[in-house]
Short mmCIF file of C-alpha atoms and ligand atoms in Angstrom, two decimals:
data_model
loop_
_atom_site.label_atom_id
_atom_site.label_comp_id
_atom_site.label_asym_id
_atom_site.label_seq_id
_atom_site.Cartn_x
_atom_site.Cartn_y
_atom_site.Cartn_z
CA UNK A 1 81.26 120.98 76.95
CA UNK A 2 78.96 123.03 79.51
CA UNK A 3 80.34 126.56 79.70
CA UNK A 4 80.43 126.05 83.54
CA UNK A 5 82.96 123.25 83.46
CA UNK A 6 84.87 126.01 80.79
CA UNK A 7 84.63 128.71 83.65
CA UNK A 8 85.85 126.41 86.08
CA UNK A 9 88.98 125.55 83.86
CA UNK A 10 89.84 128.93 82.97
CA UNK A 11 89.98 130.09 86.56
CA UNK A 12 91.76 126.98 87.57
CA UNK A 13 94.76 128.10 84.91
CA UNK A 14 94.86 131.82 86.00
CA UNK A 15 94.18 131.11 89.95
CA UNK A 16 95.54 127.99 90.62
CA UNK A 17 92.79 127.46 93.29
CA UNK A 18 89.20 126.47 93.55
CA UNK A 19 86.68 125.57 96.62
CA UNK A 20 86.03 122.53 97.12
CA UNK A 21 82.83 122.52 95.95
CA UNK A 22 84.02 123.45 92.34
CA UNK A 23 87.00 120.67 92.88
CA UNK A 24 83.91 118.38 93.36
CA UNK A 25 82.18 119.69 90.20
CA UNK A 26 85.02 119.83 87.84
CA UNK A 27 85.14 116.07 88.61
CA UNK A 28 81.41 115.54 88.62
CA UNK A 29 81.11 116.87 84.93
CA UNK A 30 83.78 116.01 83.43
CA UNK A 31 83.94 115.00 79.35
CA UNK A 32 86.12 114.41 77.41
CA UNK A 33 86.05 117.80 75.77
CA UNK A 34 87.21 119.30 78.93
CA UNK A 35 89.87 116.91 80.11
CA UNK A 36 91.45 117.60 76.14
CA UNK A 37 91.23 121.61 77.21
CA UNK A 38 93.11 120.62 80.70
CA UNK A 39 95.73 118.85 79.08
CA UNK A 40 96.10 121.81 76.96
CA UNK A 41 96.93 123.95 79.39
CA UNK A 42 98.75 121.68 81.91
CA UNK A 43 100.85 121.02 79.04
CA UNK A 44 101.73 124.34 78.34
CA UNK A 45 102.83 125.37 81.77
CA UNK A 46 104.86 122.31 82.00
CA UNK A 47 106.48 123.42 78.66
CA UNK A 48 106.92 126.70 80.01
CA UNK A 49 108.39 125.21 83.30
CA UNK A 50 110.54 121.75 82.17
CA UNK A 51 110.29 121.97 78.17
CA UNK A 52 110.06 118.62 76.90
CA UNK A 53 112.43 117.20 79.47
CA UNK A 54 111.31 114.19 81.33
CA UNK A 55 113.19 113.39 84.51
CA UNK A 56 114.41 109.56 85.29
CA UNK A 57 114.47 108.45 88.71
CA UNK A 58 116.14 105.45 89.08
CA UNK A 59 113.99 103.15 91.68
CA UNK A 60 115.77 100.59 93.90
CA UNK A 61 113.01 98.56 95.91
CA UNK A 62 115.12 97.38 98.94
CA UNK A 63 112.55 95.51 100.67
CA UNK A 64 109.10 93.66 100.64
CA UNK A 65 109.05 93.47 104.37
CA UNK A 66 106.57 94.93 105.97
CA UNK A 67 105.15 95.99 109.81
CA UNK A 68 101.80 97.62 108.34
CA UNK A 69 98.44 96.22 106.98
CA UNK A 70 97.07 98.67 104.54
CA UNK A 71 94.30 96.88 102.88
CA UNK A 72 94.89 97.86 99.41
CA UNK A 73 98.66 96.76 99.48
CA UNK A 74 100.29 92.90 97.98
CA UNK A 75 102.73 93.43 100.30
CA UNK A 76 100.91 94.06 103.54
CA UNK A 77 101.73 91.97 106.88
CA UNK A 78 99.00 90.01 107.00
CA UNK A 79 99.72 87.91 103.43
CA UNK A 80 101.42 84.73 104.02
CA UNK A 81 101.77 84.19 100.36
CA UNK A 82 104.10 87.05 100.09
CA UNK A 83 107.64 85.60 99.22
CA UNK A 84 109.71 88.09 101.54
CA UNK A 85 113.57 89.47 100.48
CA UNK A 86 115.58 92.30 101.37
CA UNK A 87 118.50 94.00 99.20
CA UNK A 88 122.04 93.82 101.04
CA UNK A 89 123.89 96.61 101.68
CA UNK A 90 126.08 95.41 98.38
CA UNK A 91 123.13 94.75 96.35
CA UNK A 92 121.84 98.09 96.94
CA UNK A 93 125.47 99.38 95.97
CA UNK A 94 125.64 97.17 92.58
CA UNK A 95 122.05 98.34 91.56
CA UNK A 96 123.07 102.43 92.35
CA UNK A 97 126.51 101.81 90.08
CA UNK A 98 124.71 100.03 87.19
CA UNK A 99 122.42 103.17 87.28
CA UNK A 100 124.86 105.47 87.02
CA UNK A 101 126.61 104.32 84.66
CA UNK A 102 123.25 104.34 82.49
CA UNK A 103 122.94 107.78 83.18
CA UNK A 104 120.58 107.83 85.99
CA UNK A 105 121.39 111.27 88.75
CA UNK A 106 118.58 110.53 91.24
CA UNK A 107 118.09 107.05 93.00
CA UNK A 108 114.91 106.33 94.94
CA UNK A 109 115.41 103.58 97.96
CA UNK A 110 112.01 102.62 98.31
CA UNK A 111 110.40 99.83 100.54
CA UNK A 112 108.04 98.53 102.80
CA UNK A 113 108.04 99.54 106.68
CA UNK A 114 110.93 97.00 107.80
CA UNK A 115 112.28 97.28 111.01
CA UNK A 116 115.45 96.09 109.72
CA UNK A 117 116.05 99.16 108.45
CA UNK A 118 116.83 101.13 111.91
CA UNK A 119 118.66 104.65 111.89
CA UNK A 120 121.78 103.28 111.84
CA UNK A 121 121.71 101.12 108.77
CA UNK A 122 119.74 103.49 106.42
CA UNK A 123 121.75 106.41 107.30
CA UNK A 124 124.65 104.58 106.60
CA UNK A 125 123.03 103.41 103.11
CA UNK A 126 122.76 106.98 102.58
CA UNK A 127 125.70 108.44 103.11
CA UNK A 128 127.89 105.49 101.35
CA UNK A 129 125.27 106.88 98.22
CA UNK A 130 125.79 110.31 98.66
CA UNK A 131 129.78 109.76 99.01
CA UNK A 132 130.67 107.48 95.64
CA UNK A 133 127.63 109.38 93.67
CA UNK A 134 128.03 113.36 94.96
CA UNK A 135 126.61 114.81 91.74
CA UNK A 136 123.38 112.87 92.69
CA UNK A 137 120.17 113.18 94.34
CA UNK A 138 118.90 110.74 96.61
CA UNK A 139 115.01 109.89 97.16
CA UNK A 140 113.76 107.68 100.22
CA UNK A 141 110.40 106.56 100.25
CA UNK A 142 110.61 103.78 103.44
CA UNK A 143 106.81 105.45 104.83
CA UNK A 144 106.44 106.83 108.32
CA UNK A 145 109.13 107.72 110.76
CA UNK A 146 110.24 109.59 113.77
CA UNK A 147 111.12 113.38 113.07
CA UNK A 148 114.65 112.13 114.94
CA UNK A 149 115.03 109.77 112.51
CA UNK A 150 113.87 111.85 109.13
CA UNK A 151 116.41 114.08 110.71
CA UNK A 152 119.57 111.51 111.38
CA UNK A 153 118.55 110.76 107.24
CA UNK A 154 118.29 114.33 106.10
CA UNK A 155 122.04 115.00 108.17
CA UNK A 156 123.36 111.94 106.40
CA UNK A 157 122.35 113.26 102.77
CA UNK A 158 119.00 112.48 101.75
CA UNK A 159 117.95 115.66 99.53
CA UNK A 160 113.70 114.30 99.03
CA UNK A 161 110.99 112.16 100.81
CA UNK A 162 108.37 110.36 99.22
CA UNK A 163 105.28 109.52 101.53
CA UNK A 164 101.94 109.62 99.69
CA UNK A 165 99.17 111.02 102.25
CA UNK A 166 96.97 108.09 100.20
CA UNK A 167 93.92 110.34 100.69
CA UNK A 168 93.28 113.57 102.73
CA UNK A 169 89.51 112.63 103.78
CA UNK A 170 90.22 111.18 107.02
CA UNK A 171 87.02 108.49 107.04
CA UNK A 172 88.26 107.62 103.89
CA UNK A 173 92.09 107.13 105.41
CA UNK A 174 90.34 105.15 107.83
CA UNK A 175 88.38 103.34 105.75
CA UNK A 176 91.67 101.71 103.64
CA UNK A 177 94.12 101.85 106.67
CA UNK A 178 93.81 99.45 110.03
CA UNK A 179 92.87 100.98 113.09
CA UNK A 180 96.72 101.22 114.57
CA UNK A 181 97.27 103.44 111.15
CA UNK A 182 96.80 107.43 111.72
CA UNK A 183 95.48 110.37 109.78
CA UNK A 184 97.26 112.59 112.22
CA UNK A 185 100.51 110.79 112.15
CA UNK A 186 100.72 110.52 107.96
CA UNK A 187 100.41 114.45 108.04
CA UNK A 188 102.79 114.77 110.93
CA UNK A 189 105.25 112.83 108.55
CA UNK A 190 104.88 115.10 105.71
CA UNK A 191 104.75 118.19 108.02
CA UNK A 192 108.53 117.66 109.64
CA UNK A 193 109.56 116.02 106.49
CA UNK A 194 108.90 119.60 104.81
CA UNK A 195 110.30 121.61 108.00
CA UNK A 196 113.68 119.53 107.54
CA UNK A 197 114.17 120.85 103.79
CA UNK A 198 113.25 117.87 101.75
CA UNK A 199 111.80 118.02 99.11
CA UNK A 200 108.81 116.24 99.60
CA UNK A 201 106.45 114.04 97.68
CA UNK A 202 102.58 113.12 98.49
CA UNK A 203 100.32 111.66 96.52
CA UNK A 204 97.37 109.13 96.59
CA UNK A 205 96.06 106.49 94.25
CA UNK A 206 93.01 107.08 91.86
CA UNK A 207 89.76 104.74 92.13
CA UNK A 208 90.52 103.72 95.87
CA UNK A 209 87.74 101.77 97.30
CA UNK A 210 85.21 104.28 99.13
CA UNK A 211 87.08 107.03 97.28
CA UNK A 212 84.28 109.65 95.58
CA UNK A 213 84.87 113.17 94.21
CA UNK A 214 84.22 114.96 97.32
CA UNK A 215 87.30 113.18 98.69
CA UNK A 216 89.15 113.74 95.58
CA UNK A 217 88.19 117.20 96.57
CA UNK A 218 89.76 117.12 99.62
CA UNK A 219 92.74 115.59 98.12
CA UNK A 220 93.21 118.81 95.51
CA UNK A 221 92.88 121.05 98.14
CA UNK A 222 95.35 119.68 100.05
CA UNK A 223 97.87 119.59 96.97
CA UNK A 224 97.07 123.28 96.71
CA UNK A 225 97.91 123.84 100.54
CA UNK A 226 100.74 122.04 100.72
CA UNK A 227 102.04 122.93 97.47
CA UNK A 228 104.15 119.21 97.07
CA UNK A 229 107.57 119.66 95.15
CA UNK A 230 106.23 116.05 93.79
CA UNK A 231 103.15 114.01 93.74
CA UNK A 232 102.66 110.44 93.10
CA UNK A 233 99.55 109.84 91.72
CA UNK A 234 98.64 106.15 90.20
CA UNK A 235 95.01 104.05 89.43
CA UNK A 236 94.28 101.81 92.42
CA UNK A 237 95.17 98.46 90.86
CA UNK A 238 93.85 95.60 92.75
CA UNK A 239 96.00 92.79 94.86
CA UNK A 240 94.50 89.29 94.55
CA UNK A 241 95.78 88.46 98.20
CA UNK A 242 94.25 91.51 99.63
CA UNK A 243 90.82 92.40 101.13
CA UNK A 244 90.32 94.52 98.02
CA UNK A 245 90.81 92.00 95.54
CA UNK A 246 87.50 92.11 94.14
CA UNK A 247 87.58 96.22 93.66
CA UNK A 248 87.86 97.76 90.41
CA UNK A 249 90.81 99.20 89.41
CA UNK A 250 90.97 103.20 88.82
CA UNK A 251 90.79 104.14 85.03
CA UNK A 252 93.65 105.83 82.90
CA UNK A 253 90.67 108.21 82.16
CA UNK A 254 90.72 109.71 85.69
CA UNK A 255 94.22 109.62 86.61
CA UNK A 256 95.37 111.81 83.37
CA UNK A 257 92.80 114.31 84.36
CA UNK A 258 93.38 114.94 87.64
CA UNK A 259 97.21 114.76 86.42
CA UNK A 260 96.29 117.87 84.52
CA UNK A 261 94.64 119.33 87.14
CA UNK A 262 96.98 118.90 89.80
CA UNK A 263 99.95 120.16 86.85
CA UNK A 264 97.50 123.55 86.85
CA UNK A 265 97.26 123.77 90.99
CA UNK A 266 100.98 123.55 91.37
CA UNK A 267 102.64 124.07 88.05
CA UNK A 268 106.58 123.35 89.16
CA UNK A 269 105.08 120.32 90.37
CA UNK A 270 107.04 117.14 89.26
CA UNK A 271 105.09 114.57 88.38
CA UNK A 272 105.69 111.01 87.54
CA UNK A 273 103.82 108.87 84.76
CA UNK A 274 103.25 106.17 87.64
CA UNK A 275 104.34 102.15 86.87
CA UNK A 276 100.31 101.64 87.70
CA UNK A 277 99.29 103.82 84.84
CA UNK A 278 101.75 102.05 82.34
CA UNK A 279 100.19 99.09 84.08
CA UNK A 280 96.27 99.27 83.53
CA UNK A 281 96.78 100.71 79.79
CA UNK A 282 100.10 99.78 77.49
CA UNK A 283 100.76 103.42 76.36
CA UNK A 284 99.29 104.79 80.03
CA UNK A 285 102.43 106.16 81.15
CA UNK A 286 102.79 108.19 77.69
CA UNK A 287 99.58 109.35 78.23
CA UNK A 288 100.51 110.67 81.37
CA UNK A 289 103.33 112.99 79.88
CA UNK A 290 100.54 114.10 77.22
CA UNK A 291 98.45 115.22 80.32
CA UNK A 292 101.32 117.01 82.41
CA UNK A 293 103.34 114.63 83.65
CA UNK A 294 107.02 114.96 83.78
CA UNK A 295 108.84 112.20 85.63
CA UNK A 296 109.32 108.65 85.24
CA UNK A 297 110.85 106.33 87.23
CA UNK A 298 112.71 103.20 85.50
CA UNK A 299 113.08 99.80 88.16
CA UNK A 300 117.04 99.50 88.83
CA UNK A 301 115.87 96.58 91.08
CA UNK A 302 117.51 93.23 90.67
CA UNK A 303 115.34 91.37 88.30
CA UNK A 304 115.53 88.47 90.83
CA UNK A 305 113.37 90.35 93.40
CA UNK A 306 111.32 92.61 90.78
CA UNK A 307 108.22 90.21 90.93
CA UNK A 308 108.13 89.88 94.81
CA UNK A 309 107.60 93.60 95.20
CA UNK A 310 104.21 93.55 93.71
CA UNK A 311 101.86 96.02 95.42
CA UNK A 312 99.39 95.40 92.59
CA UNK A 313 98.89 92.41 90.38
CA UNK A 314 100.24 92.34 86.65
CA UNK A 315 102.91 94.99 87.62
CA UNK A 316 104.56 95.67 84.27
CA UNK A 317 108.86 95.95 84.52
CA UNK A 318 109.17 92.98 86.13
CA UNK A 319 111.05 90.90 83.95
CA UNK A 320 113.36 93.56 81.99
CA UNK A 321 117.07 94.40 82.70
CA UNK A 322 117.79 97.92 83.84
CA UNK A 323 119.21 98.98 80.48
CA UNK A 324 116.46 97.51 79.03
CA UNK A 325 113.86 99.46 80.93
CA UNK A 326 115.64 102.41 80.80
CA UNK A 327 115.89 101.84 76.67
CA UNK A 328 112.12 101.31 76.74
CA UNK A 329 110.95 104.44 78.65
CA UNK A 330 113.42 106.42 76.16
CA UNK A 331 111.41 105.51 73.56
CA UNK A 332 108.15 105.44 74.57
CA UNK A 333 109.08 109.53 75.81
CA UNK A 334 110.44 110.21 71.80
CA UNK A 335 107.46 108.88 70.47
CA UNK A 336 105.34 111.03 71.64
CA UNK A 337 108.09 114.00 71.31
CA UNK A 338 109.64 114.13 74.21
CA UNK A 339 113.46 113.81 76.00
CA UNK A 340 114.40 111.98 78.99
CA UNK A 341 117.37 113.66 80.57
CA UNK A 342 120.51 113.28 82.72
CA UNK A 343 120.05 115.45 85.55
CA UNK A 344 119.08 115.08 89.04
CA UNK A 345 115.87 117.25 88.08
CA UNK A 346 115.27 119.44 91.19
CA UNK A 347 111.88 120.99 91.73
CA UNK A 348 112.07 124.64 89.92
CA UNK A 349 110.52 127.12 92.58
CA UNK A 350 108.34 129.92 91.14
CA UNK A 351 110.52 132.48 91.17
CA UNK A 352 113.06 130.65 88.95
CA UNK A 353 110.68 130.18 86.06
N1 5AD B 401 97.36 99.77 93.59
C1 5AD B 401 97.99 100.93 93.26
N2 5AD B 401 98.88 101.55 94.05
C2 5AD B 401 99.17 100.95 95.22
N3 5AD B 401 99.99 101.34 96.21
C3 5AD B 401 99.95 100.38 97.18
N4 5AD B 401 99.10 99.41 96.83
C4 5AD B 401 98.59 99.74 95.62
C5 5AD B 401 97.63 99.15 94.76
N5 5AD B 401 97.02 98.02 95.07
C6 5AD B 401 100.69 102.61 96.23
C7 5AD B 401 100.39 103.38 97.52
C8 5AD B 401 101.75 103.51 98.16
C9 5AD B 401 102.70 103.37 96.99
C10 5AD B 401 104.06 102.92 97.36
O1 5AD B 401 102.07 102.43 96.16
O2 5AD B 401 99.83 104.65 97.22
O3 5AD B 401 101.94 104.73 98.83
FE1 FES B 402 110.44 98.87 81.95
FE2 FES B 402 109.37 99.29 79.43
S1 FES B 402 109.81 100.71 81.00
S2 FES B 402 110.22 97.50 80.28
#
């Protein structure tokens, strides 16, 4: 290992910061020697932080439906080969008790942009959630909004907001988003999102077409600005219906090294062991935990609409129960010596370390 990619280590554990420039080098220059010293010491400030826990987020994906176009995503607008659902009211119910009673304390509603889903509806999703299940937390991730309306949600009971800013290079934003998609509005999200005390989630996918590690850069200094209580970070996995079909996808390589990283910018950080990194590599999401990651997030989805909400092709989960997945992820965590936990797993701020 070159003693400058050492420096550059060492400073990111004491400082959590670096320039750009050095973000851009510490990708540049990597080995494999230095993404085993990362993990190191992601791992022990996780430790330090969480122990061996691993949080469970129970993931209910109420709808494929979709207004937007991103070109990376199998469930954007423009495919016609897309075969369309959207969870009832009572289906959303059925799939939050069977959670519970495995154990699960946080339940992510997460779906495409469908209009469907006004105000009205969602809130009162929310707050029938937050009534039957008060000991738990509840997660949306439904992508941009009105502050009015992350406000109405927020007043109704949702405690944390997932909205990955996909990439903070805005040329590069442009380059995977259509035209009627905005830079300015994604960070507006996450801005009032944070001013109306969520907790709040970005993130961005690894190995994005046009993505290079001077955007990466951007995307680590932005992690350190913002200081996310989570991030969702995955390998790009490609869609066969999309314009990106024939892109690579991102390597488990990358992804657990930046997942160190990113565990040393912002150590209370919680951080999932993505489905696309348990996708691309059959232990990936254990190797996640062995880089810094902390979270996983089980599919409470009906199996009857699992393989419709397929962002990526060969998403794994798709045929399993919810006991069964949750079973799996159990022991996939002991192997490798750690817990999963019941407990809605709130972000730790510094000061309670
Ligand atoms: N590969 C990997 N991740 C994807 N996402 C969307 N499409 C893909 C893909 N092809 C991610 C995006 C989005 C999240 C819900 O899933 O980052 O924010
Ligand atoms: Fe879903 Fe293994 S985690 S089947």
């Amino acid at each position: 290992m070159n003693s400058n990619i050492q420096t550059l280590i060492n400073t990111l554990a004491e400082a959590h910061s670096l320039s750009l420039g050095q973000y851009q080098e510490l990708i540049d220059v990597r080995c494999p020697e230095a993404a085993a010293l990362l993990a190191d010491k992601a791992v022990a400030e996780r430790v330090k932080i969480y122990g061996k826990d691993v949080y469970v987020r129970g993931l209910i994906e109420i709808s494929n439906i979709c207004k937007n176009d991103c070109l990376y995503c199998g469930i954007r607008r423009s495919n016609k080969s897309c075969d369309r659902y959207r969870l009832s009211r009572e289906q959303i119910m059925e799939c939050a008790a069977e959670g519970y009673r495995l154990g699960f304390r946080t339940f992510v509603l997460q779906g495409g942009e469908d209009p469907y889903f006004t105000d009205d509806v969602l809130c009162d999703i929310v707050t029938e959630i937050k009534s039957q299940y008060p000991d738990c937390a509840l997660t949306l991730s439904m992508g941009e909004r009105s502050r009015e309306s992350y406000a109405l949600l927020r007043r109704a009971g949702a405690d944390r907001y997932l909205l990955r800013h996909e990439t903070a290079d805005r040329a590069h934003y442009e380059s995977l988003h259509p035209a009627e998609m905005s830079f300015d509005n994604r960070m507006r999200c996450l801005r009032d999102l944070r001013e109306l005390g969520y907790q709040v989630g970005c993130g961005f996918m690894v190995g994005s077409p046009n993505q290079t590690s001077a955007t990466l850069a951007n995307d680590l200094k932005f992690i350190e600005d913002f200081k996310p209580d989570m991030c969702g970070i995955g390998p790009f996995i490609p869609h066969k219906d999309t314009p990106f079909k024939d892109h690579p996808a991102g390597t488990v390589e990358l992804t657990c090294y930046l997942l160190s990283v990113i565990r040393l910018i912002h150590p209370p950080v919680l951080l999932p062991a993505t489905t696309a990194l348990g996708t691309i590599h059959p232990e990936g999401r254990e190797m996640g935990i062995q880089a810094g990651a902390n979270v996983v997030m089980p599919n409470l989805s009906p199996v009857s609409v699992r393989k419709k909400y397929e962002l990526y092709d060969n998403k794994i989960c798709t045929g399993e129960e919810s006991a069964q997945c949750k079973d799996c992820l159990s022991a996939r965590m002991e192997s490798v010596g750690y817990h999963i936990v019941t407990d809605r797993g709130d972000v730790r701020r510094q000061n309670e370390r």
